[in-house]
PDB file of C-alpha atoms in Angstrom:
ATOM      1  CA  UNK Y   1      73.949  54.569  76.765  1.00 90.00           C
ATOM      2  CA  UNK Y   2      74.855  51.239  77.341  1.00 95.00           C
ATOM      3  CA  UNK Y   3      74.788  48.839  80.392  1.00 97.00           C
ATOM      4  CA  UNK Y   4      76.489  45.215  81.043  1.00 98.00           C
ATOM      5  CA  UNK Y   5      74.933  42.534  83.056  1.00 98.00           C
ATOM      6  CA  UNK Y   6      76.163  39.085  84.201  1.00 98.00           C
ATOM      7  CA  UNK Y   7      73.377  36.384  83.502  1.00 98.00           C
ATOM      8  CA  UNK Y   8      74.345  33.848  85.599  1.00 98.00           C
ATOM      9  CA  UNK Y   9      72.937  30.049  84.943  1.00 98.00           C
ATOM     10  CA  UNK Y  10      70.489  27.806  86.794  1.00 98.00           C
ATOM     11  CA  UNK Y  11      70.745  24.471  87.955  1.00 98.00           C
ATOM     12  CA  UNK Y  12      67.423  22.156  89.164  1.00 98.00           C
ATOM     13  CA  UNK Y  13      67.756  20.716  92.089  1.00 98.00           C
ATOM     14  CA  UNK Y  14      64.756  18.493  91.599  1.00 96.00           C
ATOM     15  CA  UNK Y  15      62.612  18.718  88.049  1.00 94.00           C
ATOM     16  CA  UNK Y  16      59.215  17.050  88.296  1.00 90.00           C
ATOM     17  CA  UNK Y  17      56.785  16.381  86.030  1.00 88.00           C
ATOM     18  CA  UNK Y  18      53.232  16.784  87.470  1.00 86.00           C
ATOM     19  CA  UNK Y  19      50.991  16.231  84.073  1.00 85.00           C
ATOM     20  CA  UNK Y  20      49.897  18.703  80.977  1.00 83.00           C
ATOM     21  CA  UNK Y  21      47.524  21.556  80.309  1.00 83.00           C
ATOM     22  CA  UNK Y  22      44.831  21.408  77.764  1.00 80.00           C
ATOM     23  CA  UNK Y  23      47.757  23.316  75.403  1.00 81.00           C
ATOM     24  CA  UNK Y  24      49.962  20.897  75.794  1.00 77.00           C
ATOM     25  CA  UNK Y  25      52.575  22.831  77.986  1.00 81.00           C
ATOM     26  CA  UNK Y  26      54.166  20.690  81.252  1.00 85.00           C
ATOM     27  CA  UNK Y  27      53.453  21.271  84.340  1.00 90.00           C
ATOM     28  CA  UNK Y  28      56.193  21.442  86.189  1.00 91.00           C
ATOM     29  CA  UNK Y  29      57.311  21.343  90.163  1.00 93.00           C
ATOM     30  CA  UNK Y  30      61.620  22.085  90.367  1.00 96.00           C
ATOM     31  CA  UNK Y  31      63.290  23.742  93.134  1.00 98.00           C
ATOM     32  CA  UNK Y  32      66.011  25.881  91.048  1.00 98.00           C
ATOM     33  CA  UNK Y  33      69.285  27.649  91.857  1.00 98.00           C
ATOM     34  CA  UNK Y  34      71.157  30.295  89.853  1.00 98.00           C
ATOM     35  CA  UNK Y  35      74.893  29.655  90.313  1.00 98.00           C
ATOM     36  CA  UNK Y  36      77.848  32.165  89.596  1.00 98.00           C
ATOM     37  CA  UNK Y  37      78.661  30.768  86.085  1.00 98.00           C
ATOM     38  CA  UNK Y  38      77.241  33.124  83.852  1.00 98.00           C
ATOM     39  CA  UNK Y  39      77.410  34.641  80.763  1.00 97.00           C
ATOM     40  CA  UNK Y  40      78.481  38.453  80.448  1.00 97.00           C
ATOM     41  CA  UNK Y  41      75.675  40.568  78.113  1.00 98.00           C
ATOM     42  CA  UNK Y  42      76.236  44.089  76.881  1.00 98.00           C
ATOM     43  CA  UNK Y  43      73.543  46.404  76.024  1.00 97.00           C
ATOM     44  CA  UNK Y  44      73.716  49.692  74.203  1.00 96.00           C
ATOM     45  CA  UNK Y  45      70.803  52.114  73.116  1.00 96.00           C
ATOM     46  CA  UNK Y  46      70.929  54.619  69.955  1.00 88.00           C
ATOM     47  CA  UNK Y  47      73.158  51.880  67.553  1.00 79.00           C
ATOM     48  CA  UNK Y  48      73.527  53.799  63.854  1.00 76.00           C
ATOM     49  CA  UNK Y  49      72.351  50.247  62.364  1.00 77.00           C
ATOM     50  CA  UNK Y  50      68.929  50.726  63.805  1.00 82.00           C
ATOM     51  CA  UNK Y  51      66.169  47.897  64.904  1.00 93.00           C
ATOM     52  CA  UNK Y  52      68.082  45.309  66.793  1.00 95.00           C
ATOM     53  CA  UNK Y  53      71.423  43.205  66.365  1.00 95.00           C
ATOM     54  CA  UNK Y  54      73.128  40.742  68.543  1.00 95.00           C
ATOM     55  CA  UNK Y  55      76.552  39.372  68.025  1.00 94.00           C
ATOM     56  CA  UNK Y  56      77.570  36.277  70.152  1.00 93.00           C
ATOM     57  CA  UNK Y  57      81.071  35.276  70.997  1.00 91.00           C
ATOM     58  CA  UNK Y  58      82.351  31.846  72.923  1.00 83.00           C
ATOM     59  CA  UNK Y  59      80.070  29.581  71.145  1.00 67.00           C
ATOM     60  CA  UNK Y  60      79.543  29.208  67.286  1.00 56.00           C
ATOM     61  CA  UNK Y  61      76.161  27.305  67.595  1.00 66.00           C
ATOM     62  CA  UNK Y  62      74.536  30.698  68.621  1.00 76.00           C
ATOM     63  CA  UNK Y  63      72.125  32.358  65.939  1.00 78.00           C
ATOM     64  CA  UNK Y  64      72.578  35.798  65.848  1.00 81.00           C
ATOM     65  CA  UNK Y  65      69.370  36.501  64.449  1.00 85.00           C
ATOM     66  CA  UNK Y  66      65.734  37.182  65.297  1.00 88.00           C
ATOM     67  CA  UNK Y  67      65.803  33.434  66.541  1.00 89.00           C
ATOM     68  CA  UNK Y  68      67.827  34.608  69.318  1.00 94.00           C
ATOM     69  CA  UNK Y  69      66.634  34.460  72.668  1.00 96.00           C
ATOM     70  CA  UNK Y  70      67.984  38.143  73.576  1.00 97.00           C
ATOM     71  CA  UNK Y  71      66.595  39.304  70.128  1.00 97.00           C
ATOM     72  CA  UNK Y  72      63.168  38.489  71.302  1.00 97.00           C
ATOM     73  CA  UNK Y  73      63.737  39.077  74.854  1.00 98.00           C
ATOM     74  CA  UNK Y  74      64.616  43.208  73.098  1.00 98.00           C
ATOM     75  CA  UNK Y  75      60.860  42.733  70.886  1.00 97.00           C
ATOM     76  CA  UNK Y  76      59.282  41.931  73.716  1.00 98.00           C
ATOM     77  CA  UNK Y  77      60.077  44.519  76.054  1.00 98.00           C
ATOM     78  CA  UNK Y  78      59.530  47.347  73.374  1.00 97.00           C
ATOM     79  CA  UNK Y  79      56.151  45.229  72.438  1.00 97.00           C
ATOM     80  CA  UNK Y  80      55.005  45.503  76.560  1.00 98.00           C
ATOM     81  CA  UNK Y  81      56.516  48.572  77.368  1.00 97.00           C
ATOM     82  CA  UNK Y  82      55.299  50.276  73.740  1.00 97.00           C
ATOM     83  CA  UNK Y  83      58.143  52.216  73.486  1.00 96.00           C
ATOM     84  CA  UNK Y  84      59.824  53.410  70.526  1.00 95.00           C
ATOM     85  CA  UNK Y  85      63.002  51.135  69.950  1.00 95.00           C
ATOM     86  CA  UNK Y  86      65.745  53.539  69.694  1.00 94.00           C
ATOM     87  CA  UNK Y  87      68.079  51.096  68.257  1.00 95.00           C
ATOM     88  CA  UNK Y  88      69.926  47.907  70.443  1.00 96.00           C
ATOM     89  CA  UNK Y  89      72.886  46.309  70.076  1.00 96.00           C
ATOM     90  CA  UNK Y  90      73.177  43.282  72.088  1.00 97.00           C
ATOM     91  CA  UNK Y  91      76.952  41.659  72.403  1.00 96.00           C
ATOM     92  CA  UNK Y  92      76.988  38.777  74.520  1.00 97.00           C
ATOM     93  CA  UNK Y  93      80.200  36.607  75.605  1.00 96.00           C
ATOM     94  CA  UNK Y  94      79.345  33.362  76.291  1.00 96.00           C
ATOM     95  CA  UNK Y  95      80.295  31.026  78.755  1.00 96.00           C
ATOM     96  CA  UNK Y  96      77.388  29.060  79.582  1.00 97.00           C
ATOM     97  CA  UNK Y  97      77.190  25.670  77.336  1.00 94.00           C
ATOM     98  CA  UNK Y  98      74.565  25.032  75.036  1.00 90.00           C
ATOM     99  CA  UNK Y  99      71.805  22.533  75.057  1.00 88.00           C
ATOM    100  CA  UNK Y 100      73.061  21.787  78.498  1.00 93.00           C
ATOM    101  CA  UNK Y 101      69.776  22.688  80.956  1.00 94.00           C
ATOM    102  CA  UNK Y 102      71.919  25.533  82.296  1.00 97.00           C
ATOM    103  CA  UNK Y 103      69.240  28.149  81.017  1.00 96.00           C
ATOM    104  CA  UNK Y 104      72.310  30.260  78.710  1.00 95.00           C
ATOM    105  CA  UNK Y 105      69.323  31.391  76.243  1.00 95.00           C
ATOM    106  CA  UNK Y 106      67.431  32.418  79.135  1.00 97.00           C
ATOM    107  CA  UNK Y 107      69.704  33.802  81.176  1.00 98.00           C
ATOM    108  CA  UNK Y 108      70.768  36.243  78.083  1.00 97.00           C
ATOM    109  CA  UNK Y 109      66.952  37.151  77.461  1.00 98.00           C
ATOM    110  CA  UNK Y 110      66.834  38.240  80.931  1.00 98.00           C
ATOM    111  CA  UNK Y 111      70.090  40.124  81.408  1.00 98.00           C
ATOM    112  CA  UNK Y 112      68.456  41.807  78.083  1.00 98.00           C
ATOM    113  CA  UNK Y 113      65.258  42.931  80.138  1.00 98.00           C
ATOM    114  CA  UNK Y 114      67.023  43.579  83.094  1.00 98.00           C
ATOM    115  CA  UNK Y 115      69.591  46.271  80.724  1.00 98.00           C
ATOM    116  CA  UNK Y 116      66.497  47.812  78.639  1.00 98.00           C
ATOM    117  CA  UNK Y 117      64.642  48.033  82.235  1.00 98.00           C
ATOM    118  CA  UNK Y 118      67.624  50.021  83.176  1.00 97.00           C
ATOM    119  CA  UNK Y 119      68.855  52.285  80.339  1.00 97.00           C
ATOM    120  CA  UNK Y 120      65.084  53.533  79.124  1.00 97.00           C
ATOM    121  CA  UNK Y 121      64.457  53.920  83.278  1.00 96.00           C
ATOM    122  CA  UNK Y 122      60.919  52.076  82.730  1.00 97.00           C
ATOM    123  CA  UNK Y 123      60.992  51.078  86.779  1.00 96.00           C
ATOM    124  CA  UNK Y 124      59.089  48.110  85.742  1.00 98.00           C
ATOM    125  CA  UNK Y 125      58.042  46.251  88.637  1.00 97.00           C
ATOM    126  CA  UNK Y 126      59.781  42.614  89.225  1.00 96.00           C
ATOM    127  CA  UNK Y 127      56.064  40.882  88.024  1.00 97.00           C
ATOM    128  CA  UNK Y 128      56.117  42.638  85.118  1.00 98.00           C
ATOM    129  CA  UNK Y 129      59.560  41.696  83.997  1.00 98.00           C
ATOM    130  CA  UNK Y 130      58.577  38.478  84.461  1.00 97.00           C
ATOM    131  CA  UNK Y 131      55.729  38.903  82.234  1.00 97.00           C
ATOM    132  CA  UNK Y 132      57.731  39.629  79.499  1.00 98.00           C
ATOM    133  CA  UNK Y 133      60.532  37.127  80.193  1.00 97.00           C
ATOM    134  CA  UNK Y 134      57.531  34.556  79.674  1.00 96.00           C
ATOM    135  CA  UNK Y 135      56.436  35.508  76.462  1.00 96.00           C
ATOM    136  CA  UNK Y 136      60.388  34.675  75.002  1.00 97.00           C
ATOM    137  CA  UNK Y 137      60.429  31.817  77.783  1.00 93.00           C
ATOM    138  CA  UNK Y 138      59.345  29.581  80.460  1.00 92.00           C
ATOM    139  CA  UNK Y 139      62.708  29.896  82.483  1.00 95.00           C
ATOM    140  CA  UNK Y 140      63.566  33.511  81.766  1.00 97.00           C
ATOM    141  CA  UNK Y 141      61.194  34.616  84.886  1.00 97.00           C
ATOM    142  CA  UNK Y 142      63.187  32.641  87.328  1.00 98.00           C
ATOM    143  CA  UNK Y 143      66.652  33.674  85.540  1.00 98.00           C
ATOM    144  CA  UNK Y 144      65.216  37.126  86.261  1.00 98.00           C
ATOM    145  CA  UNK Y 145      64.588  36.873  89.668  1.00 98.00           C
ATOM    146  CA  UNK Y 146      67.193  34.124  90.730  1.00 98.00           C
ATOM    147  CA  UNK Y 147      68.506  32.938  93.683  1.00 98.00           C
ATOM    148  CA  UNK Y 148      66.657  29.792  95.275  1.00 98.00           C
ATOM    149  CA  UNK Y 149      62.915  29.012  93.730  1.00 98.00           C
ATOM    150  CA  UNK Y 150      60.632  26.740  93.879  1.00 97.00           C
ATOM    151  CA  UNK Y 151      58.667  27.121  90.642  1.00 96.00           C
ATOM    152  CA  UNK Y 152      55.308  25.311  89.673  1.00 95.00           C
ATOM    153  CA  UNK Y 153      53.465  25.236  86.454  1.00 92.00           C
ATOM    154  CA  UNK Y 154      55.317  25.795  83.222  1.00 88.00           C
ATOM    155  CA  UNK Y 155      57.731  27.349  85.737  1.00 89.00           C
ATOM    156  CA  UNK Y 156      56.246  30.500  85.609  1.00 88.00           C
ATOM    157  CA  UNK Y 157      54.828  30.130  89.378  1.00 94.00           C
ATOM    158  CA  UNK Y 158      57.935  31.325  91.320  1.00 97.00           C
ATOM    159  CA  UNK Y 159      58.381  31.080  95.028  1.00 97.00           C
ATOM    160  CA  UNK Y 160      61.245  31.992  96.789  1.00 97.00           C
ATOM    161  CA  UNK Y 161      63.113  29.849  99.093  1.00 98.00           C
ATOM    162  CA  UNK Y 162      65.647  30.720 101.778  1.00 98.00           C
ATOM    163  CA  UNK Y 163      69.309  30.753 100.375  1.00 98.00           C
ATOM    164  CA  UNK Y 164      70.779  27.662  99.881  1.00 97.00           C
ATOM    165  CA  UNK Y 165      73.271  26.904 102.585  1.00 96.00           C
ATOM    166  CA  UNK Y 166      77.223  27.907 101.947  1.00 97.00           C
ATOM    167  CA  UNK Y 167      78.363  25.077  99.179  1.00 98.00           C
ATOM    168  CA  UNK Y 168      80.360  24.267  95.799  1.00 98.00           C
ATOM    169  CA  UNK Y 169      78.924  23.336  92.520  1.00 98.00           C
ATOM    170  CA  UNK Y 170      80.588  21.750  90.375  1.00 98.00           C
ATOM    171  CA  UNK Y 171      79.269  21.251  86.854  1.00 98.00           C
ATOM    172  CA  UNK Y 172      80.826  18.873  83.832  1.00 98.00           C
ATOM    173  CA  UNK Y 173      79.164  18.807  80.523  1.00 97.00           C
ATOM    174  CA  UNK Y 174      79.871  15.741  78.189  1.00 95.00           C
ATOM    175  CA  UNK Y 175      80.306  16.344  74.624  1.00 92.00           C
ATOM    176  CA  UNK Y 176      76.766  15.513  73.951  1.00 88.00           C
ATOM    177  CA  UNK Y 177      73.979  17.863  73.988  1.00 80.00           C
ATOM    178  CA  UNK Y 178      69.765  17.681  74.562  1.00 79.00           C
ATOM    179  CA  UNK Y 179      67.518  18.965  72.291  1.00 79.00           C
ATOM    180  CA  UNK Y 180      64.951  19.822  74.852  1.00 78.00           C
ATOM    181  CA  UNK Y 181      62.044  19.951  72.795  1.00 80.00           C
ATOM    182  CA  UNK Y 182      63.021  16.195  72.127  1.00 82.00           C
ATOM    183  CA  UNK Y 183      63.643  15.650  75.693  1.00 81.00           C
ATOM    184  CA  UNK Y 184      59.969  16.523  76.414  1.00 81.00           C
ATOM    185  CA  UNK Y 185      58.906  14.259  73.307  1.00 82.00           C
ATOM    186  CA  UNK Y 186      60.172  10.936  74.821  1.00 82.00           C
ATOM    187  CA  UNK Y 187      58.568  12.138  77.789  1.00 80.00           C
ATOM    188  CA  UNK Y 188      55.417  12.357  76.603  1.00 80.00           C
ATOM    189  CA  UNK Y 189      56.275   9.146  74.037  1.00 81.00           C
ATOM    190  CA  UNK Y 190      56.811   7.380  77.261  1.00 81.00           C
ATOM    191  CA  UNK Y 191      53.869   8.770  79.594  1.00 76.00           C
ATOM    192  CA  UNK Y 192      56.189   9.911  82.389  1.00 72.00           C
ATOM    193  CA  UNK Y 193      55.016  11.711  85.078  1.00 70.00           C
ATOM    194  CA  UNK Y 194      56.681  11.832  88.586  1.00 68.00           C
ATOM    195  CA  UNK Y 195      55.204  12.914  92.211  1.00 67.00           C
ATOM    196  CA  UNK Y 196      56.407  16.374  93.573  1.00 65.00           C
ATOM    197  CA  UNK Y 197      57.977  15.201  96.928  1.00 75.00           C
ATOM    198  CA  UNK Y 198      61.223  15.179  95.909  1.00 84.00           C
ATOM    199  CA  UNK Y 199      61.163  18.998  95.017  1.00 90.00           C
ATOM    200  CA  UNK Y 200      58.885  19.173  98.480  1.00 91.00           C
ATOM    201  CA  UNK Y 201      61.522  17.298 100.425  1.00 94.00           C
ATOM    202  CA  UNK Y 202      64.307  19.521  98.930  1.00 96.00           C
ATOM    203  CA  UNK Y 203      62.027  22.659  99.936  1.00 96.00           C
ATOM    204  CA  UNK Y 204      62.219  21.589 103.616  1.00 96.00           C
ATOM    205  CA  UNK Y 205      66.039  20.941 103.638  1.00 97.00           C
ATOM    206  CA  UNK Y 206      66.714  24.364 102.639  1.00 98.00           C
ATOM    207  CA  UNK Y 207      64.333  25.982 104.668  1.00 97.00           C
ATOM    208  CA  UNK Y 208      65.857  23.834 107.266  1.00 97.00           C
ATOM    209  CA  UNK Y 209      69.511  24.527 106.138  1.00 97.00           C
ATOM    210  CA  UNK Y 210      70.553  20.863 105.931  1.00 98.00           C
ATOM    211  CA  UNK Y 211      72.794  20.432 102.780  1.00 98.00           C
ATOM    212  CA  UNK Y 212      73.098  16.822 102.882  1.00 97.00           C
ATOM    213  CA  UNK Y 213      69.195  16.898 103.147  1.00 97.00           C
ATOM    214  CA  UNK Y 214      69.428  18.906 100.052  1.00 98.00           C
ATOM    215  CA  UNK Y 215      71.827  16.232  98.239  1.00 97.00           C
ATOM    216  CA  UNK Y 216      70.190  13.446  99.414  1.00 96.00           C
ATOM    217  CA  UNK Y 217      66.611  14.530  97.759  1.00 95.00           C
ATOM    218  CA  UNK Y 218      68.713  15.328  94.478  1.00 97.00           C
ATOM    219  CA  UNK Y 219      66.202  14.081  91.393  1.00 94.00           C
ATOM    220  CA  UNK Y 220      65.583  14.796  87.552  1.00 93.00           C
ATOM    221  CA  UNK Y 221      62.828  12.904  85.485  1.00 90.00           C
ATOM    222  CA  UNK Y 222      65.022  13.311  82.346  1.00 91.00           C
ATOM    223  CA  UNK Y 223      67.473  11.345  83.910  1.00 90.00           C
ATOM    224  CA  UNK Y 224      65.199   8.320  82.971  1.00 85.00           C
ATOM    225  CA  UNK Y 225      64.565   9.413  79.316  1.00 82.00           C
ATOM    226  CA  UNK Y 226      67.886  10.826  77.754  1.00 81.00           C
ATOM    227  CA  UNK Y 227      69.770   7.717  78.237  1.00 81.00           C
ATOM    228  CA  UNK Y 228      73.570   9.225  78.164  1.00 87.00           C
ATOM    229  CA  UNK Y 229      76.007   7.027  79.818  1.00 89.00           C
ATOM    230  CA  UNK Y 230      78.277  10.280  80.330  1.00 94.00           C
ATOM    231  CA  UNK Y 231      75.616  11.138  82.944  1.00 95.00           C
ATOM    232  CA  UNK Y 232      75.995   8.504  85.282  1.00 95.00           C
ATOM    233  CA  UNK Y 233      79.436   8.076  84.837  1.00 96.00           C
ATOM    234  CA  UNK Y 234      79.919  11.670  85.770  1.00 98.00           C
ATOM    235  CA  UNK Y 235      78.012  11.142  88.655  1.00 97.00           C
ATOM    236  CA  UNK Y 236      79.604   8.108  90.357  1.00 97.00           C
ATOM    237  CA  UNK Y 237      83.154  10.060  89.873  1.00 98.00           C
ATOM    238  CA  UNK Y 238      81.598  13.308  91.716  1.00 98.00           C
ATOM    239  CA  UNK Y 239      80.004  11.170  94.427  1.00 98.00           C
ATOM    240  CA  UNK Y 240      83.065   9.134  94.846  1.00 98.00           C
ATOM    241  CA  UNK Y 241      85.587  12.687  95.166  1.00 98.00           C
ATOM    242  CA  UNK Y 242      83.192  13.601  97.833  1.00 98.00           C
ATOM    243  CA  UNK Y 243      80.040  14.978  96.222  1.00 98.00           C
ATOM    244  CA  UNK Y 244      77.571  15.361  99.024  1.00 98.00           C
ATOM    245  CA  UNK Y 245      75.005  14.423  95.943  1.00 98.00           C
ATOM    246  CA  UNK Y 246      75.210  14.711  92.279  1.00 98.00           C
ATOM    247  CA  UNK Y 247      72.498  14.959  89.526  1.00 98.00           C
ATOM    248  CA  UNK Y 248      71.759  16.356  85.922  1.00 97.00           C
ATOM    249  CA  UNK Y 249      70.401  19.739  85.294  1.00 97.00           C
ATOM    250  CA  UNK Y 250      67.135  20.530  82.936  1.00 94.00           C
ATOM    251  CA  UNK Y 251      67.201  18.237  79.964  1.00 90.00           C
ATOM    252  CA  UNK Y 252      70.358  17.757  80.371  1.00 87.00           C
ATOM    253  CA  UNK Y 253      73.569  16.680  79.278  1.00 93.00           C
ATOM    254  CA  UNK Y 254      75.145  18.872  82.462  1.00 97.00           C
ATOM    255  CA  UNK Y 255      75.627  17.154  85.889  1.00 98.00           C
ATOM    256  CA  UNK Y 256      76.293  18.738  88.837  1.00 98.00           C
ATOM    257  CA  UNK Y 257      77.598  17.795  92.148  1.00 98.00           C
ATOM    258  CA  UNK Y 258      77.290  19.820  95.452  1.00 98.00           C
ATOM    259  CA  UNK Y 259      80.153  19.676  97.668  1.00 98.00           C
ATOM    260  CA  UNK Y 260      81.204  20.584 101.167  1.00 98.00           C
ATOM    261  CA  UNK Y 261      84.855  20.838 101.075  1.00 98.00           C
ATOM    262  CA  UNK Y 262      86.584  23.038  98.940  1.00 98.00           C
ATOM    263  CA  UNK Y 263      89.581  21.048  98.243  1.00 98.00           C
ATOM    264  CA  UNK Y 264      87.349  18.114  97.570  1.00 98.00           C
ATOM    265  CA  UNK Y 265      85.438  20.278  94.628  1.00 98.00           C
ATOM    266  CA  UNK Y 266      88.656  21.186  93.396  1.00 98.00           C
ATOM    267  CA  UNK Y 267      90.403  18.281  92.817  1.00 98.00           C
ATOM    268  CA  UNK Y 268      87.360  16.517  91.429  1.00 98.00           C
ATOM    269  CA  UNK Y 269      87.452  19.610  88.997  1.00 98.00           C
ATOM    270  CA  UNK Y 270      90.534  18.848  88.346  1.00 98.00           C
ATOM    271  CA  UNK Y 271      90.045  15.075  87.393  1.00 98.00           C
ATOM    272  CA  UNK Y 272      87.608  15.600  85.347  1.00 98.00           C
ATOM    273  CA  UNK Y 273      89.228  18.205  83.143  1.00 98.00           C
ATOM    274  CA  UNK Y 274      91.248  15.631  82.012  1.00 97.00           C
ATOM    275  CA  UNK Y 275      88.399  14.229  80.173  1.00 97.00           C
ATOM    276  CA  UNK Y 276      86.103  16.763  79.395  1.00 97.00           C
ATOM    277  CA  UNK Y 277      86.584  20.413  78.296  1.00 96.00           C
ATOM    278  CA  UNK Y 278      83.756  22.183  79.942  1.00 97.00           C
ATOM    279  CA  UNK Y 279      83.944  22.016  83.780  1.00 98.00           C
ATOM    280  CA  UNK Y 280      83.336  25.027  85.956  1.00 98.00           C
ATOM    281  CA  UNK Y 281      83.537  25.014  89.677  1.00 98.00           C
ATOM    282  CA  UNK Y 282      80.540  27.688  90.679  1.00 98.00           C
ATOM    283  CA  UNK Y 283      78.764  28.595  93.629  1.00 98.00           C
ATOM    284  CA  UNK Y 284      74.903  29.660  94.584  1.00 98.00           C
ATOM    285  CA  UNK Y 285      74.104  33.162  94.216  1.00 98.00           C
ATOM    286  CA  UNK Y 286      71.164  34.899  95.093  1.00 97.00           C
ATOM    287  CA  UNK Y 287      70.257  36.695  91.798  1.00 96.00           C
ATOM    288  CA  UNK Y 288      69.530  35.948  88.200  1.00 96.00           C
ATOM    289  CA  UNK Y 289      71.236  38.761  86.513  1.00 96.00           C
ATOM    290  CA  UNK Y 290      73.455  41.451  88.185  1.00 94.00           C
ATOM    291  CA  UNK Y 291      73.964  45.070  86.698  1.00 94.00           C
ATOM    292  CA  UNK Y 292      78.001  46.025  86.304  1.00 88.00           C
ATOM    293  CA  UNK Y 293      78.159  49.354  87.623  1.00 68.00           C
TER     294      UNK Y 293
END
């Protein structure tokens, strides 16, 4: 038995911090959006090798070992669900960068949950996914869900939002990656915190279906920490090919820009392959991870 599922990537729209818990987790406030870049993850039940493996292709910086987010995302379900692993293999083709705030590791860990939810017929309900998604973590719930959230807490408080109006994303990631652990470090080195409103204003726009609302309200507190001059400069070329708004994603080092006009998206696309070799031109979708039938 086997099953393959797309695990498509999320961008923030707006990523807040709010303060800390007692444990030292953020609190968070970030109106996200899964887009149609995604990486593709297979899933087969009754392997001869036993326990779990996972191979990775399209990016060498992968661990294939219990490290791996879809490794635990597989020990976690069989933890929750106390069912008798049956032996997993877990291939997964990347094309999601790395250490880029697109959620890959999280998007693999739930397309992993979503498959064993699937082949073993558990009929889990979506909050209990979720549950396990947050023990591997904090953005696996919304990467299981998807679509257009506004999450709260350590992201784990998920509220959907009316789909985000007909658009093109366009993503560019510089050579340079963010450790986000050390992302959150400066933060904390630095005392930042940030009010909500942005991700409140961006809230309204889409309930209100007003794109260049949406654009306009564009924000990420790790813009003022990570300090990469890629960023901006990736920025001011999206926003001057027509970007309706442009900002970085997670911890970064991805920026995306939202555009109006397909022709506009695709020769900024174009541009900036020229300089960088990881540009994909994506849209919003309304899911986190999507079964192959």
């Amino acid at each position: 038995m086997k099953a393959t599922v797309r695990a498509n990537a999320k961008i923030n729209l707006s990523l807040d911090i709010v303060g800390k818990r007692d444990d030292d987790y953020h609190l968070l406030e970030s109106v996200m959006q899964s887009v149609s870049l995604c990486d593709t993850v297979n899933v087969k039940l009754g392997t001869e090798e036993g326990g779990i493996t996972v191979s990775t292709t399209g990016n060498s910086c992968i661990a294939d070992d219990h490290t791996n987010t879809a490794y635990r995302a597989a020990a976690a379900f069989f933890d929750y669900t106390e069912i008798d692993n049956p032996g997993v293999s877990i291939r997964i083709k990347k094309a999601i960068p790395a250490q880029a705030g697109l959620a890959g590791g999280s998007a693999d860990a739930a397309a992993v949950i979503v498959a064993l939810d699937e082949l073993l017929n558990t009929r889990l309900e979506p909050e209990q996914l979720c549950d396990i998604g947050e023990r591997v973590g904090a953005d696996v719930p919304f990467c299981i869900l998807g679509g257009t959230m506004l999450a709260r807490g350590t992201g784990n408080i998920l509220s959907p939002l009316p789909d985000l109006p007909d658009c093109h994303i366009l993503i560019c990631k510089p050579e340079v990656s963010v450790s986000t652990a050390a992302a959150y470090r400066t933060v904390d080195e630095q005392g930042l915190t940030s009010p909500a409103e942005c991700s409140e204003d961006i809230s309204e726009a889409i309930c209100g279906s007003d794109l260049e609302g949406v654009a306009k309200h564009l924000r990420n507190i790790f813009e003022r920490v990570t300090d990469i001059p890629e960023v901006d400069s990736i920025k001011e070329r999206m926003v001057r090919s027509g970007a309706l708004g442009a900002c970085m994603t997670g911890s970064g080092s991805a920026v995306f820009g939202i555009f109006d006009d397909a022709d506009l998206a695709e020769d900024c696309a174009a541009e900036l392959r020229r300089e960088y070799d990881e540009v994909f031109l994506t849209q919003p979708v309304s899911s986190g991870c999507e079964i192959d039938d």
